[in-house]
Coordinates of C-alpha atoms and ligand atoms in Angstrom, one line a residue:
X255 CA 142.4 111.4 29.6
X256 CA 140.3 112.9 33.2
X257 CA 138.8 110.8 34.6
X258 CA 136.2 110.8 38.2
X259 CA 136.7 107.2 39.8
X260 CA 133.8 107.7 42.6
X261 CA 133.8 105.4 45.3
X262 CA 132.2 104.7 49.0
X263 CA 135.9 103.0 49.6
X264 CA 139.2 103.9 50.1
X265 CA 142.3 102.1 52.2
X266 CA 144.1 104.9 52.4
X267 CA 141.1 106.5 54.7
X268 CA 138.3 104.0 55.0
X269 CA 137.9 100.4 54.0
X270 CA 135.8 97.3 54.5
X271 CA 136.8 95.1 52.4
X272 CA 138.4 94.4 48.3
X273 CA 137.0 97.8 47.2
X274 CA 138.7 100.0 49.1
X275 CA 141.8 97.5 48.1
X276 CA 140.7 98.5 44.3
X277 CA 139.9 102.0 44.8
X278 CA 143.8 102.8 45.9
X279 CA 145.4 100.5 43.6
X280 CA 143.9 101.4 40.3
X281 CA 143.7 104.8 40.1
X282 CA 147.6 105.1 41.0
X283 CA 148.4 102.9 38.5
X284 CA 145.6 104.9 36.1
X285 CA 148.1 108.2 37.4
X286 CA 151.4 106.5 36.6
X287 CA 149.7 105.5 32.3
X288 CA 149.8 109.5 32.4
X289 CA 145.8 109.6 33.4
X290 CA 144.9 112.6 35.5
X291 CA 142.7 110.4 38.0
X292 CA 140.8 112.0 40.5
X293 CA 139.2 110.1 43.7
X294 CA 135.0 111.1 44.7
X295 CA 134.9 109.5 48.2
X296 CA 132.6 110.2 51.4
X297 CA 133.9 113.1 53.7
X298 CA 133.1 109.7 57.3
X299 CA 134.5 110.7 60.8
X300 CA 137.7 107.8 59.6
X301 CA 138.7 109.8 56.5
X302 CA 138.9 113.4 58.5
X303 CA 140.6 111.8 61.2
X304 CA 143.3 111.5 58.8
X305 CA 143.5 113.4 55.7
X306 CA 145.5 116.9 57.4
X307 CA 145.0 119.2 54.5
X308 CA 141.4 120.0 53.5
X309 CA 140.5 123.0 51.1
X310 CA 136.8 123.6 50.0
X311 CA 136.3 123.9 46.1
X312 CA 133.3 123.9 45.9
X313 CA 129.4 124.1 46.9
X314 CA 127.0 121.7 45.6
X315 CA 122.7 122.8 46.0
X316 CA 120.1 120.0 47.8
X317 CA 117.5 118.1 45.3
X318 CA 114.5 116.6 46.5
X319 CA 115.7 115.0 49.9
X320 CA 118.9 114.6 49.0
X321 CA 121.6 117.4 51.6
X322 CA 123.1 120.1 50.0
X323 CA 127.0 119.6 49.9
X324 CA 130.5 120.6 50.1
X325 CA 133.3 119.1 47.7
X326 CA 136.8 119.5 49.6
X327 CA 139.6 118.6 47.9
X328 CA 142.6 116.6 50.2
X329 CA 145.6 114.7 48.8
X330 CA 147.6 111.3 49.3
X331 CA 150.8 111.4 50.7
X332 CA 152.0 110.9 46.6
X333 CA 149.4 112.9 45.4
X334 CA 146.3 111.2 44.5
X335 CA 144.0 113.9 44.8
X336 CA 140.7 113.1 46.0
X337 CA 137.0 114.7 46.5
X338 CA 135.6 114.5 49.2
X339 CA 131.8 115.1 49.5
X340 CA 131.1 116.4 52.9
X341 CA 128.3 117.0 54.4
X342 CA 128.2 116.0 58.5
X343 CA 124.6 114.5 59.0
X344 CA 125.4 112.2 56.3
X345 CA 128.8 110.7 56.8
X346 CA 130.4 111.6 60.4
X347 CA 129.5 109.0 62.5
X348 CA 131.4 106.4 64.1
X349 CA 131.0 102.9 62.3
X350 CA 132.3 101.4 59.0
X351 CA 131.5 103.4 55.5
X352 CA 128.0 101.0 55.6
X353 CA 126.8 100.4 59.0
X354 CA 126.9 101.3 62.3
X355 CA 129.3 100.2 65.4
X356 CA 126.6 97.5 66.2
X357 CA 127.0 96.2 62.6
X358 CA 123.0 97.5 61.4
X359 CA 123.0 99.4 57.5
X360 CA 122.8 102.7 58.2
X361 CA 118.6 103.6 57.8
X362 CA 119.9 106.1 55.6
X363 CA 122.4 104.5 53.2
X364 CA 120.1 105.5 50.0
X365 CA 120.3 109.3 50.9
X366 CA 124.2 109.1 51.7
X367 CA 125.1 107.0 49.3
X368 CA 122.6 109.3 46.6
X369 CA 124.0 112.6 47.8
X370 CA 128.2 110.8 46.6
X371 CA 126.3 109.6 43.3
X372 CA 125.1 113.5 42.7
X373 CA 128.1 115.1 43.3
X374 CA 129.5 112.5 41.1
X375 CA 127.4 113.0 38.5
X376 CA 127.5 117.1 38.5
X377 CA 130.6 116.8 39.0
X378 CA 131.4 114.8 35.6
X379 CA 128.6 116.8 33.9
X380 CA 131.1 121.0 34.4
X381 CA 128.0 121.7 37.0
X382 CA 129.9 121.7 40.3
X383 CA 131.7 124.9 39.8
X384 CA 134.9 123.3 39.9
X385 CA 137.6 124.2 37.5
X386 CA 138.1 120.7 37.0
X387 CA 135.8 118.4 34.3
X388 CA 136.5 115.0 33.5
X389 CA 136.3 112.6 30.2
X390 CA 134.7 109.7 31.5
X391 CA 132.9 109.1 35.1
X392 CA 133.8 105.5 36.7
X393 CA 131.7 104.3 39.4
X394 CA 131.8 102.1 42.0
X395 CA 128.8 99.1 42.7
X396 CA 125.5 100.0 44.3
X397 CA 126.6 103.2 45.9
X398 CA 127.6 105.2 42.8
X399 CA 124.8 103.3 41.0
X400 CA 122.7 106.3 40.8
X401 CA 125.4 108.3 38.7
X402 CA 125.3 107.4 35.6
X403 CA 121.2 107.7 36.1
X404 CA 121.3 111.2 37.5
X405 CA 123.9 112.5 34.1
X406 CA 121.3 111.0 31.7
X407 CA 118.1 113.0 33.6
X408 CA 120.1 115.7 33.3
X409 CA 120.8 115.0 29.7
X410 CA 124.3 115.7 29.9
X411 CA 126.7 113.0 27.5
X412 CA 129.7 112.3 29.5
X413 CA 130.9 108.4 29.4
X414 CA 129.8 106.5 32.5
X415 CA 131.4 102.8 33.8
X416 CA 130.0 100.8 36.2
X417 CA 132.0 98.2 37.7
X418 CA 130.4 95.4 39.4
X419 CA 132.7 94.0 43.0
X420 CA 129.8 92.1 44.1
X421 CA 126.3 91.6 42.0
X422 CA 125.4 90.1 45.6
X423 CA 124.6 94.3 46.7
X424 CA 122.1 96.3 45.6
X425 CA 121.1 98.9 47.2
X426 CA 117.8 98.8 47.5
X427 CA 115.0 100.8 48.9
X428 CA 111.5 101.9 49.1
X429 CA 109.5 102.9 46.0
X430 CA 107.7 105.8 48.3
X431 CA 112.2 107.1 48.6
X432 CA 111.6 108.0 44.5
X433 CA 110.5 111.8 45.3
X434 CA 113.1 111.4 48.0
X435 CA 116.0 110.8 46.0
X436 CA 115.8 112.9 43.0
X437 CA 114.6 110.1 40.4
X438 CA 112.0 111.4 38.3
X439 CA 108.8 109.0 39.0
X440 CA 108.7 107.6 35.1
X441 CA 112.4 106.4 35.5
X442 CA 110.5 103.8 38.4
X443 CA 109.9 101.3 35.5
X444 CA 111.3 98.0 34.7
X445 CA 112.8 100.1 32.1
X446 CA 115.2 102.0 35.1
X447 CA 115.7 101.6 38.3
X448 CA 112.6 99.4 39.4
X449 CA 113.8 96.2 40.4
X450 CA 110.9 94.2 41.9
X451 CA 108.7 96.8 43.0
X452 CA 111.6 98.2 45.3
X453 CA 114.2 101.6 44.2
X454 CA 117.5 99.7 43.1
X455 CA 120.7 101.5 42.9
X456 CA 122.5 98.9 41.1
X457 CA 120.0 98.0 38.8
X458 CA 119.9 102.3 38.0
X459 CA 124.5 101.7 36.9
X460 CA 123.4 98.4 35.1
X461 CA 120.7 100.5 33.2
X462 CA 121.8 103.8 32.7
X463 CA 125.4 103.0 32.0
X464 CA 127.8 103.1 29.0
X465 CA 129.5 100.3 29.9
X466 CA 130.1 97.8 32.0
X467 CA 132.8 95.5 34.0
X468 CA 132.9 93.0 36.8
X469 CA 136.3 92.2 38.0
X470 CA 137.3 89.2 36.1
X471 CA 136.1 87.6 32.9
X472 CA 134.5 84.8 34.8
X473 CA 131.7 86.6 36.6
X474 CA 131.1 88.6 33.6
X475 CA 130.3 85.8 32.6
X476 CA 127.9 84.3 35.2
X477 CA 125.9 87.5 36.7
X478 CA 124.1 86.9 33.1
X479 CA 123.5 83.4 34.6
X480 CA 120.6 82.8 36.8
X481 CA 122.4 80.8 39.4
X482 CA 124.4 84.1 40.2
X483 CA 123.3 87.3 38.3
X484 CA 121.0 87.5 41.5
X485 CA 117.8 88.6 39.8
X486 CA 119.7 90.7 37.5
X487 CA 120.6 88.4 35.0
X488 CA 118.1 89.0 31.9
X489 CA 119.0 93.3 32.3
X490 CA 123.2 91.7 32.4
X491 CA 122.3 89.4 29.1
X492 CA 120.8 92.3 27.8
X493 CA 123.9 94.4 28.5
X494 CA 126.5 91.8 27.0
X495 CA 124.4 91.7 23.9
X496 CA 124.8 94.9 23.5
X497 CA 129.0 94.4 23.4
X498 CA 128.4 96.5 26.9
X499 CA 129.6 93.4 29.5
X500 CA 133.5 92.9 30.0
X501 CA 136.5 91.7 32.7
X502 CA 139.3 93.0 33.9
X503 CA 140.9 91.5 36.2
X504 CA 142.3 93.4 40.1
X505 CA 145.4 93.6 41.1
X506 CA 147.3 93.2 44.0
X507 CA 149.0 96.1 45.8
X508 CA 153.2 96.0 45.0
X509 CA 153.5 96.3 49.3
X510 CA 152.6 91.9 48.8
X511 CA 156.5 91.2 48.5
X512 CA 157.8 89.3 50.7
X513 CA 161.6 89.9 50.3
X514 CA 160.4 93.3 52.0
X515 CA 156.9 93.2 53.9
X516 CA 157.8 94.9 57.5
X517 CA 154.7 92.6 58.1
X518 CA 157.1 90.0 58.5
X519 CA 159.1 88.6 61.1
X520 CA 161.1 86.8 58.0
X521 CA 161.1 87.9 54.6
X522 CA 161.6 84.7 51.9
X523 CA 162.0 84.3 48.4
X524 CA 160.8 82.2 45.8
X525 CA 164.5 80.9 45.7
X526 CA 165.0 81.1 49.1
X527 CA 162.0 79.4 51.4
X528 CA 163.9 79.6 54.9
X529 CA 162.4 82.8 55.9
X530 CA 158.9 80.8 55.4
X531 CA 159.4 78.1 57.8
X532 CA 160.9 80.4 60.5
X533 CA 157.2 82.3 60.0
X534 CA 154.7 78.8 60.1
X535 CA 157.3 78.6 63.2
X536 CA 156.3 82.1 64.7
X537 CA 151.7 81.5 63.3
X538 CA 152.5 78.1 65.2
X539 CA 153.3 79.4 68.6
X540 CA 151.1 82.6 68.3
X541 CA 148.4 80.5 67.7
X542 CA 149.6 78.0 70.2
X543 CA 149.2 75.3 68.2
X544 CA 151.8 72.0 68.3
X545 CA 154.9 71.4 66.5
X546 CA 154.5 70.2 63.5
X547 CA 156.4 69.6 59.5
X548 CA 153.4 69.0 58.4
X549 CA 151.3 71.7 56.0
X550 CA 150.2 74.5 57.1
X551 CA 146.5 75.5 55.3
X552 CA 145.4 79.3 56.3
X553 CA 142.4 81.0 55.8
X554 CA 141.7 84.9 55.8
X555 CA 138.6 86.2 55.0
X556 CA 135.4 87.5 56.0
X557 CA 133.1 85.4 57.8
X558 CA 130.2 85.6 54.9
X559 CA 128.2 82.6 53.5
X560 CA 129.7 83.9 50.4
X561 CA 133.1 82.7 51.2
X562 CA 132.3 78.7 52.3
X563 CA 133.8 78.8 56.3
X564 CA 131.1 76.1 56.7
X565 CA 132.8 73.8 53.3
X566 CA 135.8 74.2 55.6
X567 CA 134.2 73.3 58.7
X568 CA 132.8 70.0 56.8
X569 CA 136.6 69.8 55.6
X570 CA 138.9 70.5 58.7
X571 CA 138.4 67.1 60.5
X572 CA 139.7 65.4 57.7
X573 CA 142.9 67.8 56.8
X574 CA 143.6 67.3 61.0
X575 CA 143.9 63.6 60.6
X576 CA 146.3 63.4 57.5
X577 CA 148.8 65.9 59.6
X578 CA 147.5 68.9 58.4
X579 CA 147.6 72.3 60.2
X580 CA 144.6 75.7 59.8
X581 CA 145.7 78.7 61.2
X582 CA 141.9 80.9 60.7
X583 CA 141.9 85.0 60.9
X584 CA 138.3 86.5 60.1
X585 CA 135.3 88.9 60.8
X586 CA 131.8 88.7 60.2
X587 CA 128.5 87.3 61.2
X588 CA 127.8 85.6 64.4
X589 CA 127.2 82.1 63.5
X590 CA 130.0 81.5 61.7
X591 CA 132.4 82.9 64.5
X592 CA 130.6 81.0 67.0
X593 CA 131.1 77.8 64.0
X594 CA 134.4 78.5 63.8
X595 CA 135.1 79.1 67.8
X596 CA 133.5 75.2 68.3
X597 CA 135.6 73.8 65.8
X598 CA 139.1 75.1 67.2
X599 CA 138.4 74.7 71.2
X600 CA 137.7 71.1 69.3
X601 CA 140.7 70.7 67.9
X602 CA 143.1 73.0 70.0
X603 CA 147.0 71.9 68.8
X604 CA 145.8 72.1 65.0
X605 CA 143.5 75.0 64.3
X606 CA 143.8 77.9 65.6
X607 CA 141.5 81.4 64.8
X608 CA 141.9 84.5 65.5
X609 CA 138.6 86.9 65.5
X610 CA 139.3 90.3 63.8
X611 CA 140.3 92.6 61.0
X612 CA 143.9 92.7 61.0
X613 CA 146.4 93.4 58.4
X614 CA 149.9 92.1 59.8
X615 CA 148.2 89.4 61.0
X616 CA 146.7 88.4 57.8
X617 CA 149.9 88.9 55.9
X618 CA 152.3 86.8 58.8
X619 CA 149.4 83.7 58.4
X620 CA 149.4 83.6 54.8
X621 CA 153.4 84.3 55.0
X622 CA 153.5 81.0 56.8
X623 CA 151.0 79.0 55.0
X624 CA 152.1 76.9 52.8
X625 CA 148.1 76.4 51.1
X626 CA 145.6 79.1 51.2
X627 CA 141.8 77.2 51.5
X628 CA 139.0 79.4 49.2
X629 CA 136.2 77.4 49.0
X630 CA 133.9 80.6 48.1
X631 CA 130.3 80.0 46.7
X632 CA 130.6 82.7 43.8
X633 CA 134.0 84.9 44.0
X634 CA 133.8 88.0 41.5
X635 CA 137.6 88.3 41.6
X636 CA 139.0 87.5 44.6
X637 CA 142.8 89.2 46.0
X638 CA 143.6 86.8 48.8
X639 CA 144.4 84.1 46.3
X640 CA 146.6 86.6 44.3
X641 CA 148.6 88.0 48.0
X642 CA 148.5 83.7 48.6
X643 CA 150.3 82.3 45.7
X644 CA 153.2 86.4 46.0
X645 CA 153.4 84.8 49.3
X646 CA 154.2 80.9 48.0
X647 CA 151.0 79.7 49.2
X648 CA 149.1 77.4 46.9
X649 CA 145.5 78.5 46.7
X650 CA 143.2 75.7 47.0
X651 CA 139.8 77.3 45.4
X652 CA 136.5 76.4 44.4
X653 CA 136.4 76.8 40.1
X654 CA 134.1 80.5 39.7
X655 CA 134.8 84.1 38.9
X656 CA 138.5 85.0 39.9
X657 CA 139.7 82.7 41.5
X658 CA 139.0 79.7 38.4
X659 CA 141.4 83.1 36.0
X660 CA 144.0 83.6 37.8
X661 CA 144.7 80.0 39.7
X662 CA 146.0 78.0 37.3
X663 CA 145.2 74.7 38.3
X664 CA 147.9 72.3 39.5
X665 CA 150.6 74.5 38.3
X666 CA 150.0 77.9 40.6
X667 CA 147.5 76.1 43.1
X668 CA 144.3 73.8 42.8
X669 CA 140.9 74.4 41.5
X670 CA 137.6 72.1 42.0
X671 CA 134.5 72.5 40.7
X672 CA 132.2 70.4 43.5
X673 CA 131.4 73.2 45.9
X674 CA 131.0 70.4 48.3
X675 CA 133.8 68.9 51.5
X676 CA 134.6 66.1 49.4
X677 CA 135.1 68.6 46.6
X678 CA 137.2 70.6 48.6
X679 CA 138.7 67.5 50.2
X680 CA 139.4 65.8 47.6
X681 CA 141.6 69.3 46.2
X682 CA 143.0 69.0 49.9
X683 CA 144.6 65.3 49.2
X684 CA 146.7 67.2 46.0
X685 CA 147.4 69.1 47.9
X686 CA 148.4 66.7 50.3
X687 CA 150.4 64.9 47.2
X688 CA 152.4 68.0 46.4
X689 CA 153.4 68.5 49.6
X690 CA 154.8 65.4 50.2
X691 CA 156.8 65.2 46.9
X692 CA 159.7 68.4 47.8
X693 CA 160.9 68.9 43.9
X694 CA 157.0 69.3 43.0
X695 CA 156.2 72.0 45.5
X696 CA 159.4 73.6 44.9
X697 CA 158.5 74.0 41.8
X698 CA 154.3 75.0 42.2
X699 CA 155.7 77.6 44.7
X700 CA 158.3 79.0 41.9
X701 CA 155.4 79.4 39.5
X702 CA 153.0 80.8 42.5
X703 CA 155.8 83.8 43.1
X704 CA 156.5 84.5 40.0
X705 CA 153.0 85.8 39.4
X706 CA 153.2 89.5 39.8
X707 CA 149.2 90.9 39.7
X708 CA 150.6 93.8 39.1
X709 CA 147.4 97.0 39.1
X710 CA 149.6 97.8 35.7
X711 CA 147.9 95.4 33.5
X712 CA 144.4 96.3 34.6
X713 CA 145.4 99.9 34.5
X714 CA 146.1 99.2 30.4
X715 CA 143.0 98.0 30.4
X716 CA 140.6 99.8 31.6
X717 CA 142.2 102.9 29.8
X718 CA 141.6 100.8 26.3
X719 CA 138.0 101.2 27.7
X720 CA 137.9 104.6 28.2
X721 CA 139.7 105.0 24.9
X722 CA 136.4 103.3 23.6
X723 CA 133.8 105.2 25.3
X724 CA 135.0 108.7 24.8
X725 CA 135.6 108.0 21.1
X726 CA 139.8 108.6 21.2
X727 CA 142.2 105.6 20.5
X728 CA 145.4 105.5 23.1
X729 CA 148.7 104.9 20.8
X730 CA 149.3 101.4 19.7
X731 CA 152.5 101.0 22.3
X732 CA 151.1 101.7 25.0
X733 CA 147.7 99.5 24.0
X734 CA 146.5 96.9 26.1
X735 CA 146.3 93.6 25.2
X736 CA 143.2 92.0 24.3
X737 CA 142.6 90.3 27.1
X738 CA 139.2 92.3 28.2
X739 CA 136.7 89.6 27.8
X740 CA 134.3 90.7 25.4
X741 CA 131.2 88.7 27.0
X742 CA 128.6 89.2 24.0
X743 CA 131.2 87.3 21.5
X744 CA 131.6 84.7 24.2
X745 CA 127.9 84.0 25.0
X746 CA 127.6 83.9 21.2
X747 CA 130.0 81.3 20.7
X748 CA 127.5 78.9 23.5
X749 CA 124.7 79.2 22.0
Ligands
LIG165 P1 136.1 90.8 49.4 O1 136.1 91.7 49.2 O2 134.9 89.7 49.5 O3 136.6 90.3 51.2 P2 139.0 90.1 48.8 O4 139.4 88.7 48.6 O5 138.8 90.7 47.8 O6 137.3 89.8 49.3 O7 138.9 90.6 49.7 C1 139.3 89.9 50.9 C2 141.0 91.2 51.0 O8 140.7 91.6 52.9 C3 141.9 90.6 51.6 O9 143.3 91.6 51.1 C4 142.2 90.2 52.3 O10 144.3 89.6 53.2 C5 141.9 91.3 53.7 N1 140.7 90.3 54.7 C6 139.4 89.9 55.1 N2 139.7 89.1 56.3 C7 140.7 89.7 56.9 C8 140.6 90.1 58.1 N3 140.0 88.9 59.0 N4 141.4 90.8 58.5 C9 142.8 91.4 58.4 N5 142.6 91.3 56.7 C10 141.6 90.8 55.9

């Protein structure tokens, strides 16, 4: 089976969030199952700087206002084939995949990701002059959204999967861009790419892809609701009713292993947690917190509204009053940074804050923490709560999306439904109770650390999905258990 996995981030080279980690983990896990999966990624400056051997394999012509480009082949150290969309005027700039150094989105993001989508469609349709053509095209989030549409407009019948990692980001641009992006006028329609008189890349993907997946079964149901469907719930409901919407939980990288993570000052295992305590001492010292025998609550997060940091701020004083301390690491919107800075300054001995993106520090804080706070307003899947369980830091999380699907309330963490300071504090009080009972704490940590969250389970489910789309059956022995949730059936049952 051959799969082209088109993405705007790949952790090996360029990453802005969880998508980069998924793009690094899932294709490799599929490869281990024997799938010939190749990644398609824009050749950002940081990618060019990191890859050693690049070979040009073909040139693609432009269309409408979309520039021509080259497709180059590179390989990661462990042999994953990465096709790079090379067009310096679009991708060679300082900044993240989506924004300049000052954090503002690039004004030509529509062209940048239309180019990625069009390249994906041309390779998938076998029109790229390459000696490789996939059986399935798998695209991710709005940057890949136009690819299933371009394929359909070309009349090509290659099965397509769109995975939504976060429906809140939709890739909107003005209707005047229809011609520039090579979109047929007739497709600027409610049954097409139009969303409230604008072009929506994500809507295009939803409308034209053969199958839509999200990164957890609960989030798959949530995006069919008005509350969390970001205005697209009508369409997602239809897709669900047709049996074309499902949820597959992400995995985490195997390097999240507390017994061998090179970033940890002290290693530990479920049956010997002395190293965990030693890591807590290192983190407390590093953040200038006072010595304490109370619980340490960790926060590792993008600092955005979604993550509920305001709810943490509402609860922090009570956590400290009850004997807890908080170690925070994050980067994001300046208002949230200022709010957390003020909070940390007013509790210098008990609340520490590091602003920045620092993976070694993220791992140390998670390894040091007794509990991790995740009061996300919504969370399509979430990786931090899985990483935290592996490291014996019991997550305290809002019962939403992937948090609800990956935390066993009262066994491997704590879930709360009332999204407020009160709700979070109630869950924290349960955590304080467990912290005071050494036997229960040990039991919960053992249960949390025993969970693997390997990518292999997700890869088996995606392989089954691809096989169904191309009408091929995988041998029974390698088929995934039927864990993928058919949202349609659940919606019908609920009705
Ligand atoms: P999202 O993709 O919405 O940011 P996830 O929980 O799915 O949230 O993934 C976040 C990933 O990014 C986790 O691996 C987490 O450890 C990492 N991360 C988030 N913020 C930081 C940070 N400031 N420094 C280092 N790693 C971070």
